[in-house]
Short mmCIF file of C-alpha atoms and ligand atoms in Angstrom, two decimals:
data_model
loop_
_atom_site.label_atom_id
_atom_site.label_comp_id
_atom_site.label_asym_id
_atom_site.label_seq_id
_atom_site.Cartn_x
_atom_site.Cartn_y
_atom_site.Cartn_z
CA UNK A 1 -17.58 -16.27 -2.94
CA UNK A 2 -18.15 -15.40 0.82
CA UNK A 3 -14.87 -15.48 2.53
CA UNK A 4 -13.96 -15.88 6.22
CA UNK A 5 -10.50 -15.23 8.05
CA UNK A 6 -10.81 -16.89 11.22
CA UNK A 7 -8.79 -16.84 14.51
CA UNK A 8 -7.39 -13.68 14.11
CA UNK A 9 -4.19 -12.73 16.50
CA UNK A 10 -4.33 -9.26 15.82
CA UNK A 11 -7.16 -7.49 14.04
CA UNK A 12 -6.10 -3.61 13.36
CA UNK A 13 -9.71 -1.88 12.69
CA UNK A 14 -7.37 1.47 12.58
CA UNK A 15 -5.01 3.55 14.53
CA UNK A 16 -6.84 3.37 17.73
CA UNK A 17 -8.58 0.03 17.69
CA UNK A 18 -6.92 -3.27 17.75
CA UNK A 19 -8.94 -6.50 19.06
CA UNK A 20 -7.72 -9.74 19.32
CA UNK A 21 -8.92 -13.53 18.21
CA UNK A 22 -11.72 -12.34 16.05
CA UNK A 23 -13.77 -13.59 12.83
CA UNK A 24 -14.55 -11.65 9.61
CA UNK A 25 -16.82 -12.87 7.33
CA UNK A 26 -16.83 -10.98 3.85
CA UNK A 27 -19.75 -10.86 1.62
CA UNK A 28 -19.57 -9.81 -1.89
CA UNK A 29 -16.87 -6.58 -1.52
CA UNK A 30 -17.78 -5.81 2.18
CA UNK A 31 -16.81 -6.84 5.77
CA UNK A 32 -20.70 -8.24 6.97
CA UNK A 33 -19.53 -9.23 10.28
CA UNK A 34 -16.98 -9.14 12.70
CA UNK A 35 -16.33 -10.95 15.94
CA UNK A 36 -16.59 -15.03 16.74
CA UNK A 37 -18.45 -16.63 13.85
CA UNK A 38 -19.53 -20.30 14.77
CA UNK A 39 -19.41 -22.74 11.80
CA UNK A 40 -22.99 -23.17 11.55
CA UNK A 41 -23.66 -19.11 10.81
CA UNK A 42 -21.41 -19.64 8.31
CA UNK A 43 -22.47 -19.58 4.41
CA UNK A 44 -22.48 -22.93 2.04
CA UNK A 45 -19.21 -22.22 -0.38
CA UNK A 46 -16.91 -20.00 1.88
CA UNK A 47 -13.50 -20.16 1.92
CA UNK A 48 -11.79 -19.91 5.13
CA UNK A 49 -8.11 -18.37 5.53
CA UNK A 50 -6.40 -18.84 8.92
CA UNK A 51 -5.59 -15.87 10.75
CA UNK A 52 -3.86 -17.37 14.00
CA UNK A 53 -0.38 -15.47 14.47
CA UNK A 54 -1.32 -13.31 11.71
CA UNK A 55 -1.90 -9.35 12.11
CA UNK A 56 -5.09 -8.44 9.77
CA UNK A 57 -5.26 -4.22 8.88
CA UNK A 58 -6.95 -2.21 6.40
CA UNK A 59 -5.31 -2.05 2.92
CA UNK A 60 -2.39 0.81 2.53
CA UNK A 61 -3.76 3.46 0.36
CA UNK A 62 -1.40 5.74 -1.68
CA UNK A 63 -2.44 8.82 -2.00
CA UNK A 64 -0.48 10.55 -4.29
CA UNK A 65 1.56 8.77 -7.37
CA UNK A 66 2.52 8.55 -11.22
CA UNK A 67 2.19 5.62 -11.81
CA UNK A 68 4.19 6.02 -15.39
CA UNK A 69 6.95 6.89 -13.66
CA UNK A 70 7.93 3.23 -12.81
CA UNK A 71 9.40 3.10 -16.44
CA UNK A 72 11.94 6.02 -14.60
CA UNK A 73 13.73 5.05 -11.67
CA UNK A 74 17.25 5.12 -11.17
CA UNK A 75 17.30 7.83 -13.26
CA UNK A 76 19.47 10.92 -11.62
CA UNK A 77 19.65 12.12 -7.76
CA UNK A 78 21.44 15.73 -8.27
CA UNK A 79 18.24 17.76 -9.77
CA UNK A 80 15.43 20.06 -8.07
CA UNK A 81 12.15 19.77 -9.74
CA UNK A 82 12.18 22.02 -12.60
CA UNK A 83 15.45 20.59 -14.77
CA UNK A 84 14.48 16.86 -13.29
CA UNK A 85 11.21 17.46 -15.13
CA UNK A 86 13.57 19.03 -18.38
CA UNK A 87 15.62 16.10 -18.13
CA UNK A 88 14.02 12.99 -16.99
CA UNK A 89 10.11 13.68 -17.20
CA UNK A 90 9.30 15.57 -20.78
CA UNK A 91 11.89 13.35 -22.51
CA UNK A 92 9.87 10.35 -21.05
CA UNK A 93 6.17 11.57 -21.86
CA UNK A 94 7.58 13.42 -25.46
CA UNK A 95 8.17 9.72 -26.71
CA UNK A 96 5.29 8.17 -25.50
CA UNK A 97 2.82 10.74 -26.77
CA UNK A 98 4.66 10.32 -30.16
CA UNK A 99 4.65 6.36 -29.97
CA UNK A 100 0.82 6.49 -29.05
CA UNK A 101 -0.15 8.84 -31.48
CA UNK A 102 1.54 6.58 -34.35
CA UNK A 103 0.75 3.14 -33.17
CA UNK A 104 -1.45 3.32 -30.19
CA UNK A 105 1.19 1.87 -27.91
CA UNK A 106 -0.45 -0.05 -24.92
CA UNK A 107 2.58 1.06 -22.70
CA UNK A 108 0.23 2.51 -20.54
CA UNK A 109 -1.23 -0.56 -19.78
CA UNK A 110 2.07 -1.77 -19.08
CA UNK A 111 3.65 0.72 -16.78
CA UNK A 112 0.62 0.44 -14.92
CA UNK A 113 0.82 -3.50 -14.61
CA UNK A 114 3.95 -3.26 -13.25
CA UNK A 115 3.34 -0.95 -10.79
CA UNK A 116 0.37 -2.45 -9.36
CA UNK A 117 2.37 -5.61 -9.34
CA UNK A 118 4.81 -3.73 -7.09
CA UNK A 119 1.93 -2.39 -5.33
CA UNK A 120 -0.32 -5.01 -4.20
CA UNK A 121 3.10 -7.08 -3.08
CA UNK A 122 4.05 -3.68 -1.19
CA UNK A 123 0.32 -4.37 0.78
CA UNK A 124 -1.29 -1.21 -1.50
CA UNK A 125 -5.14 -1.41 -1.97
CA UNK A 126 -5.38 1.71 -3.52
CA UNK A 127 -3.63 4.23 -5.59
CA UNK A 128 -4.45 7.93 -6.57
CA UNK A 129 -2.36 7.98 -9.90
CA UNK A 130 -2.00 11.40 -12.37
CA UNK A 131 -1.13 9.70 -14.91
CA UNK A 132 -0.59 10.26 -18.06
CA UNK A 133 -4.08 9.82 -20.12
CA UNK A 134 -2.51 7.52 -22.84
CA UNK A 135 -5.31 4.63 -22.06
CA UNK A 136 -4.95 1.32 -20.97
CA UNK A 137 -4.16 2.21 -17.47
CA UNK A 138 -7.15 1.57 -15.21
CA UNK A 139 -7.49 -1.64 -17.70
CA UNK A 140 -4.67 -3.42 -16.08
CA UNK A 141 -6.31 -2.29 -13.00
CA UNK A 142 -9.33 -4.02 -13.78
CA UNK A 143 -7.43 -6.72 -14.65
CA UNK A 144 -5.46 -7.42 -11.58
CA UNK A 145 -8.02 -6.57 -9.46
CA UNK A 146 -6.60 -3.36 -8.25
CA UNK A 147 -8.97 -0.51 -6.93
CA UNK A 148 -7.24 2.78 -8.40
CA UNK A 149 -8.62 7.04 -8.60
CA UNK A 150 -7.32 7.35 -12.21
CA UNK A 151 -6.80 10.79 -11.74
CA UNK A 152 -6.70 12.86 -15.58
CA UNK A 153 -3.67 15.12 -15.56
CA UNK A 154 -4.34 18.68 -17.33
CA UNK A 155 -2.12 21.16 -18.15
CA UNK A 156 -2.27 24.66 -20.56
CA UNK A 157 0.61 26.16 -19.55
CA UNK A 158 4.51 25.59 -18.27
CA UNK A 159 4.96 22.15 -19.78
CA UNK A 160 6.49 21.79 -23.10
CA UNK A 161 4.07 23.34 -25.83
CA UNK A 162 4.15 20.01 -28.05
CA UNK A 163 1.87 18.74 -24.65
CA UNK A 164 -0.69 21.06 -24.40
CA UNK A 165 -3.77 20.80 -26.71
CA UNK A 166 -5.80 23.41 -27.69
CA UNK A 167 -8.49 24.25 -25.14
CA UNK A 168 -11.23 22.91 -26.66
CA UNK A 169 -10.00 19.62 -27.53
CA UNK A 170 -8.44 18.86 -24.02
CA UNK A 171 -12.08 20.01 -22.60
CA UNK A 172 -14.00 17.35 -24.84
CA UNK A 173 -10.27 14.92 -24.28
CA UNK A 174 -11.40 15.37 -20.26
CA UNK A 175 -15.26 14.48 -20.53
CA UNK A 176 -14.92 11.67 -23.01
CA UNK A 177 -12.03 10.11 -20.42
CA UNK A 178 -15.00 10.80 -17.53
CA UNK A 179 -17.55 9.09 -19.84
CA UNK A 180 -15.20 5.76 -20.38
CA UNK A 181 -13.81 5.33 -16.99
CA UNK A 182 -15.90 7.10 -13.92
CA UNK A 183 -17.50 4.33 -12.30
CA UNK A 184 -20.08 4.74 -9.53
CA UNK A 185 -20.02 5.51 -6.00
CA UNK A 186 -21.91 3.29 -4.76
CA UNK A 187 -18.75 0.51 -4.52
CA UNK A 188 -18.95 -1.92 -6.85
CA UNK A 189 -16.51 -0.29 -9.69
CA UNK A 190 -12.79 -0.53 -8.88
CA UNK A 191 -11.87 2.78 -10.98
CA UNK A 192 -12.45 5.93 -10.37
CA UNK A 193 -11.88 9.38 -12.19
CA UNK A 194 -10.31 12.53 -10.43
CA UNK A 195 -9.54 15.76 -12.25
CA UNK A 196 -6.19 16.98 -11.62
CA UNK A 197 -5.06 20.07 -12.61
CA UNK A 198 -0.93 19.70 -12.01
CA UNK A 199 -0.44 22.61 -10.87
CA UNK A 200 -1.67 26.11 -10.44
CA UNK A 201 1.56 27.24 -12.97
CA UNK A 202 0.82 24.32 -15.46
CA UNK A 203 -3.11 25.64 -15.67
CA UNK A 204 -5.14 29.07 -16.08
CA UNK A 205 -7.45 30.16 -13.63
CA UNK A 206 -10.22 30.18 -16.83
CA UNK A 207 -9.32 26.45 -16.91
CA UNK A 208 -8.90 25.44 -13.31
CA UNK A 209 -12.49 27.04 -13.13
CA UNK A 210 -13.80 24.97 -15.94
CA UNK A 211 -12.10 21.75 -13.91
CA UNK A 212 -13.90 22.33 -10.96
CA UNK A 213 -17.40 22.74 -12.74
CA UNK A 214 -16.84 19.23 -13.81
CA UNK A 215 -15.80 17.86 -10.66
CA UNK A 216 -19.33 19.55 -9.12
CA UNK A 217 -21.44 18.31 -12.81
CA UNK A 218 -20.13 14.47 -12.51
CA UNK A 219 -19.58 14.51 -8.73
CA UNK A 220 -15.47 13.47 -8.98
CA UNK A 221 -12.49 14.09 -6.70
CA UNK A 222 -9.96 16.70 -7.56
CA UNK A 223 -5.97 16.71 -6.91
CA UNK A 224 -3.54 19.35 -7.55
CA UNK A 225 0.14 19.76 -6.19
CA UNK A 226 0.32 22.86 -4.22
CA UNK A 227 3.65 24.70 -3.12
CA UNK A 228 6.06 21.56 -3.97
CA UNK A 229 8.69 24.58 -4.40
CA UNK A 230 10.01 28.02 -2.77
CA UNK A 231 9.72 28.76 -7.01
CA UNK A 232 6.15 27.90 -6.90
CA UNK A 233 5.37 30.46 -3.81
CA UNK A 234 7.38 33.06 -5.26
CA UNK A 235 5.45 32.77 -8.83
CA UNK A 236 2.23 32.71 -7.68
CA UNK A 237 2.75 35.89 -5.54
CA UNK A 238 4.34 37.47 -8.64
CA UNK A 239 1.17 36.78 -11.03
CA UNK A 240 -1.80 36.50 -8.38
CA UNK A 241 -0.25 38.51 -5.65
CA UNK A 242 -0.84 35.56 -2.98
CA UNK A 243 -0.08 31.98 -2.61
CA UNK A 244 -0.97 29.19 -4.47
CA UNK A 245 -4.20 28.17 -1.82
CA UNK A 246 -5.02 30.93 -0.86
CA UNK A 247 -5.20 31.69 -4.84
CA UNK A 248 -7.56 29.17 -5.39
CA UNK A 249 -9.66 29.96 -2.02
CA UNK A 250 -9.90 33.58 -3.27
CA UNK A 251 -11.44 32.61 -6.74
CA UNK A 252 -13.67 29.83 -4.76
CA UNK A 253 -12.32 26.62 -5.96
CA UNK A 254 -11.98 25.11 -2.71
CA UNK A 255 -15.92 24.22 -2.93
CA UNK A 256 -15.53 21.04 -4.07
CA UNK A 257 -13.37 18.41 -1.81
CA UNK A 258 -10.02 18.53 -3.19
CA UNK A 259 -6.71 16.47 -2.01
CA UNK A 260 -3.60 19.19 -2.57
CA UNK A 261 -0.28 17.01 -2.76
CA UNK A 262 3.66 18.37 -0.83
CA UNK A 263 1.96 21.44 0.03
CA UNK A 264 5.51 22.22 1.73
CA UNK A 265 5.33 25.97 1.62
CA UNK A 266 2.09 26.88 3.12
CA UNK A 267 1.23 29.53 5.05
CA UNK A 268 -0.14 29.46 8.33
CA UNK A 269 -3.05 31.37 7.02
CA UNK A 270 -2.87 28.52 4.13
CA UNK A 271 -2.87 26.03 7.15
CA UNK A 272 -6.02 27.27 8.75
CA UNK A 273 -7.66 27.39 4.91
CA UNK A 274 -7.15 23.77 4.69
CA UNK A 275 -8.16 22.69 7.93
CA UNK A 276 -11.84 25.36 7.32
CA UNK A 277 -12.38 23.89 3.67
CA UNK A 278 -11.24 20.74 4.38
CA UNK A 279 -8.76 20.29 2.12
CA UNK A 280 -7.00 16.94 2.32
CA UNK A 281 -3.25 17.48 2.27
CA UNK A 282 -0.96 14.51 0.83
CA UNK A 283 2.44 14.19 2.55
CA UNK A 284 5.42 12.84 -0.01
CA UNK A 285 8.45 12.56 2.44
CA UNK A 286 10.91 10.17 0.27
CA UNK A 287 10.03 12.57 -3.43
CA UNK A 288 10.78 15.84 -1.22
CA UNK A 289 13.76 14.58 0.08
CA UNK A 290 14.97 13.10 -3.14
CA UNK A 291 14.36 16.50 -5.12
CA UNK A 292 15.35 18.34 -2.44
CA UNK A 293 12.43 20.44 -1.97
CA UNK A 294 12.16 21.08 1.54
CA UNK A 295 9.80 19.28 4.40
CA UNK A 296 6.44 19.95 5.12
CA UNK A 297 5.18 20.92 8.36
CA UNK A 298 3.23 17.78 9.16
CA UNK A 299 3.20 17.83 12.71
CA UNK A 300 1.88 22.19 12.34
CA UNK A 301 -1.09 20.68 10.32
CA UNK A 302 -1.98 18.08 12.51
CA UNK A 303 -2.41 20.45 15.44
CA UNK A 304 -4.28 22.37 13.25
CA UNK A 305 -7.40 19.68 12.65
CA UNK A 306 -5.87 19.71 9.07
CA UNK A 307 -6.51 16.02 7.27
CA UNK A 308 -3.40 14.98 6.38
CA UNK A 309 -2.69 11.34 3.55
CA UNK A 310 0.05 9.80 2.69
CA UNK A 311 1.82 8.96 -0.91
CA UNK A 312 5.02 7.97 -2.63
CA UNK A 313 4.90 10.64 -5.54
CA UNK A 314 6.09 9.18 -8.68
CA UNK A 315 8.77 6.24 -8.61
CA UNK A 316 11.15 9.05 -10.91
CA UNK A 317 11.53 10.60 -7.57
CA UNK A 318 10.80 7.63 -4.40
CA UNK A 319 11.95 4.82 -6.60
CA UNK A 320 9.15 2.73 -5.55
CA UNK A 321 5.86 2.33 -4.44
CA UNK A 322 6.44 1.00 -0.94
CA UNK A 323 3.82 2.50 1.69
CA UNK A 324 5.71 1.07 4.39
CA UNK A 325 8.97 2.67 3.77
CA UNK A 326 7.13 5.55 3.48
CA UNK A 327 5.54 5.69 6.80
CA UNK A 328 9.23 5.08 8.12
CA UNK A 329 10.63 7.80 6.40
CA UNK A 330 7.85 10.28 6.76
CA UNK A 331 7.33 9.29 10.59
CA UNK A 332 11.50 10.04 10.99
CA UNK A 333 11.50 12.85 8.88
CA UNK A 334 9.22 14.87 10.73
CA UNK A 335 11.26 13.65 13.96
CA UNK A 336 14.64 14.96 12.88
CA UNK A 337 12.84 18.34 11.42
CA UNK A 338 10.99 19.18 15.19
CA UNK A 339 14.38 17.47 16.98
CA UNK A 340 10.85 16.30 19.21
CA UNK A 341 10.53 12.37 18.86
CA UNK A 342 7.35 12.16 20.16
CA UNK A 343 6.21 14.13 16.60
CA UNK A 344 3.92 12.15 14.35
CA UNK A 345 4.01 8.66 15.68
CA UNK A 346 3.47 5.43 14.37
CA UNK A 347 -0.01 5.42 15.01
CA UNK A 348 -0.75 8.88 13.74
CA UNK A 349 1.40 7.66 10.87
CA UNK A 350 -0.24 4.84 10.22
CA UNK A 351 -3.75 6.89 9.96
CA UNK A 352 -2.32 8.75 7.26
CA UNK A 353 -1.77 5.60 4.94
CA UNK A 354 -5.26 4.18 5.62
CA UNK A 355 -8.25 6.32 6.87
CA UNK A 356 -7.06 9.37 5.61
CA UNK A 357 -5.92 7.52 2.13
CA UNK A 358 -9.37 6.61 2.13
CA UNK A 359 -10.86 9.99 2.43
CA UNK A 360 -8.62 11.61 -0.38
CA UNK A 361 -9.73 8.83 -2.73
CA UNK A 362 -13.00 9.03 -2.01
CA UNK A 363 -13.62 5.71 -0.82
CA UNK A 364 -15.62 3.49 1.67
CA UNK A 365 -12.49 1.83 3.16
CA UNK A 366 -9.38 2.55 5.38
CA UNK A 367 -10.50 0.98 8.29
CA UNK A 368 -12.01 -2.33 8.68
CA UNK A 369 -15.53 -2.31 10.18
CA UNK A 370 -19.34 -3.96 9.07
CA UNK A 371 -20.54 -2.13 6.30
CA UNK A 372 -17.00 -0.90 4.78
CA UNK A 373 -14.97 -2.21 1.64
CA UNK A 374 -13.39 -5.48 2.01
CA UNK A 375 -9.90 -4.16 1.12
CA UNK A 376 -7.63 -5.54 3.60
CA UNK A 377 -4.12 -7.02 3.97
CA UNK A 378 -2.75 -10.07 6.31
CA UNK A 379 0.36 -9.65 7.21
CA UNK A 380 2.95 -12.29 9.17
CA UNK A 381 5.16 -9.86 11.73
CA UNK A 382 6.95 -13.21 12.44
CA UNK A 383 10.13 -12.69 10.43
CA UNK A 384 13.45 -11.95 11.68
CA UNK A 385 13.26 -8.44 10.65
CA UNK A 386 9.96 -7.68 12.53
CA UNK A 387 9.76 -9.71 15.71
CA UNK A 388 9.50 -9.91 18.69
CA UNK A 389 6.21 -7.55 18.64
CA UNK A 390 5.94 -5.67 20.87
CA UNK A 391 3.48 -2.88 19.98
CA UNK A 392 1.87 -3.72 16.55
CA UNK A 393 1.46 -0.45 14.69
CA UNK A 394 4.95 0.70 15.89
CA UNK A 395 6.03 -2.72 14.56
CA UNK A 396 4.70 -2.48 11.02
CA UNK A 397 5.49 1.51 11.20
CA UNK A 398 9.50 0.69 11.94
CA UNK A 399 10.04 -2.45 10.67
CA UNK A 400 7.43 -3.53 8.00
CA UNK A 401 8.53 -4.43 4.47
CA UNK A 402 6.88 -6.54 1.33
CA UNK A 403 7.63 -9.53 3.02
CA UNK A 404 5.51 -9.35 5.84
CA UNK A 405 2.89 -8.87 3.30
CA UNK A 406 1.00 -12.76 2.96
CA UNK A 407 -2.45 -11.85 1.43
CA UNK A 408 -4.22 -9.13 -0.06
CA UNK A 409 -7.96 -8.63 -0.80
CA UNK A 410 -9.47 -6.03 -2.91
CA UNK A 411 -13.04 -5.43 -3.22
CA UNK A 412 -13.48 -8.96 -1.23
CA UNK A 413 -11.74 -10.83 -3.96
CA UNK A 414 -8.25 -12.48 -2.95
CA UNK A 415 -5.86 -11.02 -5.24
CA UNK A 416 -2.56 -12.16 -3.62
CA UNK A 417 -2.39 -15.36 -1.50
CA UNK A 418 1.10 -16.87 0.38
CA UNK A 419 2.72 -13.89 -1.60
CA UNK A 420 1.63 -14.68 -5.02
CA UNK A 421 -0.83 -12.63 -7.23
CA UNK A 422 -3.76 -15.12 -8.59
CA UNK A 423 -5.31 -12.80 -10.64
CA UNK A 424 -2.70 -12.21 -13.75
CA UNK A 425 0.53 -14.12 -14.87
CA UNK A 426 2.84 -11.83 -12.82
CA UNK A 427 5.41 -12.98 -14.13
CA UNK A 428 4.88 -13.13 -17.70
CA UNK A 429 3.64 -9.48 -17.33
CA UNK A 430 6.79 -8.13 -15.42
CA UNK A 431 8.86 -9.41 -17.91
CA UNK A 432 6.75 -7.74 -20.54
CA UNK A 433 6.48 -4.75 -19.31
CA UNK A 434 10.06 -4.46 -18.18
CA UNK A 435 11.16 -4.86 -21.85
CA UNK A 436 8.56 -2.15 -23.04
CA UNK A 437 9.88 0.22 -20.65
CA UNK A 438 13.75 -0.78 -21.68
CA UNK A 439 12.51 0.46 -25.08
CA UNK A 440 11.47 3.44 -24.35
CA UNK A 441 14.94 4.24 -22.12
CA UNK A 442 17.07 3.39 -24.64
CA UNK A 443 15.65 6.27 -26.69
CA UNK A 444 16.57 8.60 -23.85
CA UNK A 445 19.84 10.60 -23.04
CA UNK A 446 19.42 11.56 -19.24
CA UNK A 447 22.39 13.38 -19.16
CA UNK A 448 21.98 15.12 -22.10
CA UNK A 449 22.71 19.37 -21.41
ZN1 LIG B 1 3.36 14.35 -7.90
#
């Protein structure tokens, strides 16, 4: 059904372009038109939403998650990344490989129900999840009406050997998942397939090599986390004899357009490799401060031309999936690390959670103009919390939260209205899925030596 939002207070096309009192007429999953539409241009069967004192923006798009790790938060905040992946991570993904193995366990579909639940309340459009290839996951996608890169998570190498399958199989594991799940380009699917080699430690060069021949034979996204740790630096000098992206530039992998999440360590000759190749650098502010891993030099990259996205990481280490907190934090972060307020502002901020989200997934949205995705969010600044306004995107940046969060389209379908999903019993499914993931926890000493 055609759709129009009409009267329009504030109309965020991006960063740099905010009208006022305008029209948008969707058609199908795209914005056709924007401006003053007069009632008799419009189509027979459209629904009309109201968009007077409402502020209308592209959808939040984050760029870097797990989404399995909602099942996982509130679960320690004294380890670095190695013994919080001993202690919190393998114990998790060791029972659920078991458990799907013996009885095909939808959690999957679960975890990832409740976390786009979370999500789309939270004003996210899009999510680039390494998950954990168990199924069922861009299925409650589809479901909900969520647009999500399910991004398949390989690993020979560092992780617990019980994970890692021989060679072969994981190679014919990989194309089968590309077969099920890529969708096209051209816009209509909602999911999405990306390759994602973890790391450079969790994967051989002989397999990162094979990885990227895919990516080039089914034309798909790639996403890796680069130099989360000083450990990570230090290991890839010791067995390549040079840092983790300028490894990978060295053997040529940087052909393909890759998205390269933390990426806290780099080099300034690592810098000005991303910003030539155009590597798309994801910026995780709330997981590197919970961890403890240090603070990447967003503000250094920026200068640089480098592209620069936005995510939460995995809710083991955020807890949530909340884009707006994560523009806070990131935009103060970088503040407090320069002792310069004027570093990475709202606006440039704000880019990072929606054009640039859109460029790391791969997708025809982030900014809301004729011809682009209808994926779009209307929010209601009036709230005690978030008004007066006084400059919009500095407004949402500094004081936005769920609840200014009214509707959400994806793919011009309506999927939360007034605050409430339409598209799947939320509640029902956040109760089930809470008790699935209770389940699993129970099985699970945290604290165990
Ligand atoms: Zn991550």
């Amino acid at each position: 059904m055609d759709i129009l939002i009409k009267n329009i207070s504030t109309l965020i096309q991006d960063a740099d372009h905010i009208l006022n009192d305008k029209d948008i007429l969707i058609e199908d999953n795209k914005i056709k038109k924007i401006g003053n539409i007069l009632p008799e241009d419009l189509p027979s069967h459209c629904k009309i939403i109201e968009g007077d004192r409402k502020v209308v923006m592209p959808g939040l798009i984050n760029a870097h998650t797990h989404l399995y790790q909602s099942m996982l938060r509130g679960c320690r905040d004294d380890l670095t990344l190695t013994p919080w992946c001993e202690k919190v991570i393998f114990p998790f993904i060791d029972i659920v490989y078991k458990d799907c193995k013996k009885y095909n366990a939808a959690i999957g579909y679960y975890w990832s129900m409740l976390s786009s639940i979370e999500m789309i309340h939270n004003g996210i459009t899009c999510c680039i999840d390494m998950d954990l290839n168990v199924g069922g996951i861009p299925k409650a996608w589809q479901d909900i009406g969520m647009r999500g890169i399910t991004a398949f998570t390989i690993a020979n190498r560092w992780v617990p050997k019980e994970f890692c399958h021989d060679n072969n199989i994981l190679k014919e594991e990989i194309e089968q998942y590309i077969k099920e799940w890529q969708q096209d380009y051209s816009d209509e699917g909602l999911v999405q397939v990306f390759l994602a080699p973890s790391t450079l430690f969790c994967c051989t060069p002989e397999l990162m090599e094979w990885v990227v021949e895919k990516t080039e034979e089914y034309n798909l996204g790639l996403q890796i986390h680069i130099s989360e740790t000083k450990w990570e630096n230090q290991d890839a000098l010791k067995e390549f004899g040079t840092t983790p992206l300028e490894f990978l530039e060295k053997i040529n992998l940087l052909r393909r357009p890759i998205s390269a999440a933390h990426c806290i360590y780099l080099t300034d000759k690592e810098i000005d490799i991303a910003a030539r190749r155009g590597v798309i650098l994801v910026y995780n502010p709330k997981s590197n401060m919970k961890l403890s891993d240090g603070i990447a030099p967003i503000a250094k990259m920026l200068k640089k031309g480098v592209t620069v996205a936005l995510g939460t990481d995995g809710p083991a280490s955020n807890d949530q999936l909340d884009m707006f907190e994560e523009m806070r934090m990131g935009s103060l972060l970088q503040k407090v690390f320069s002792e310069e307020p004027g570093v990475l502002s709202a606006s440039e901020i704000f880019k990072m959670a929606t054009e640039n989200g859109a460029k790391a997934a791969r997708i025809n949205a982030g900014t809301i103009e004729e011809g682009k995705l209808a994926d779009l969010i209307i929010l209601n600044l009036n709230k005690a919390h978030s008004a007066p306004v006084n400059k919009v995107i500095q407004n949402i940046v500094y004081c936005g939260k769920n609840t200014n969060v009214e509707t959400v389209m994806i793919n011009g379908k309506v999927i939360m209205e007034d605050g409430k999903i339409l598209t799947v019993d939320e509640e029902g499914l956040t109760r089930e899925s809470i008790k699935q993931g209770e389940e699993i926890l129970k099985r699970i000493d945290f604290n165990k030596p």
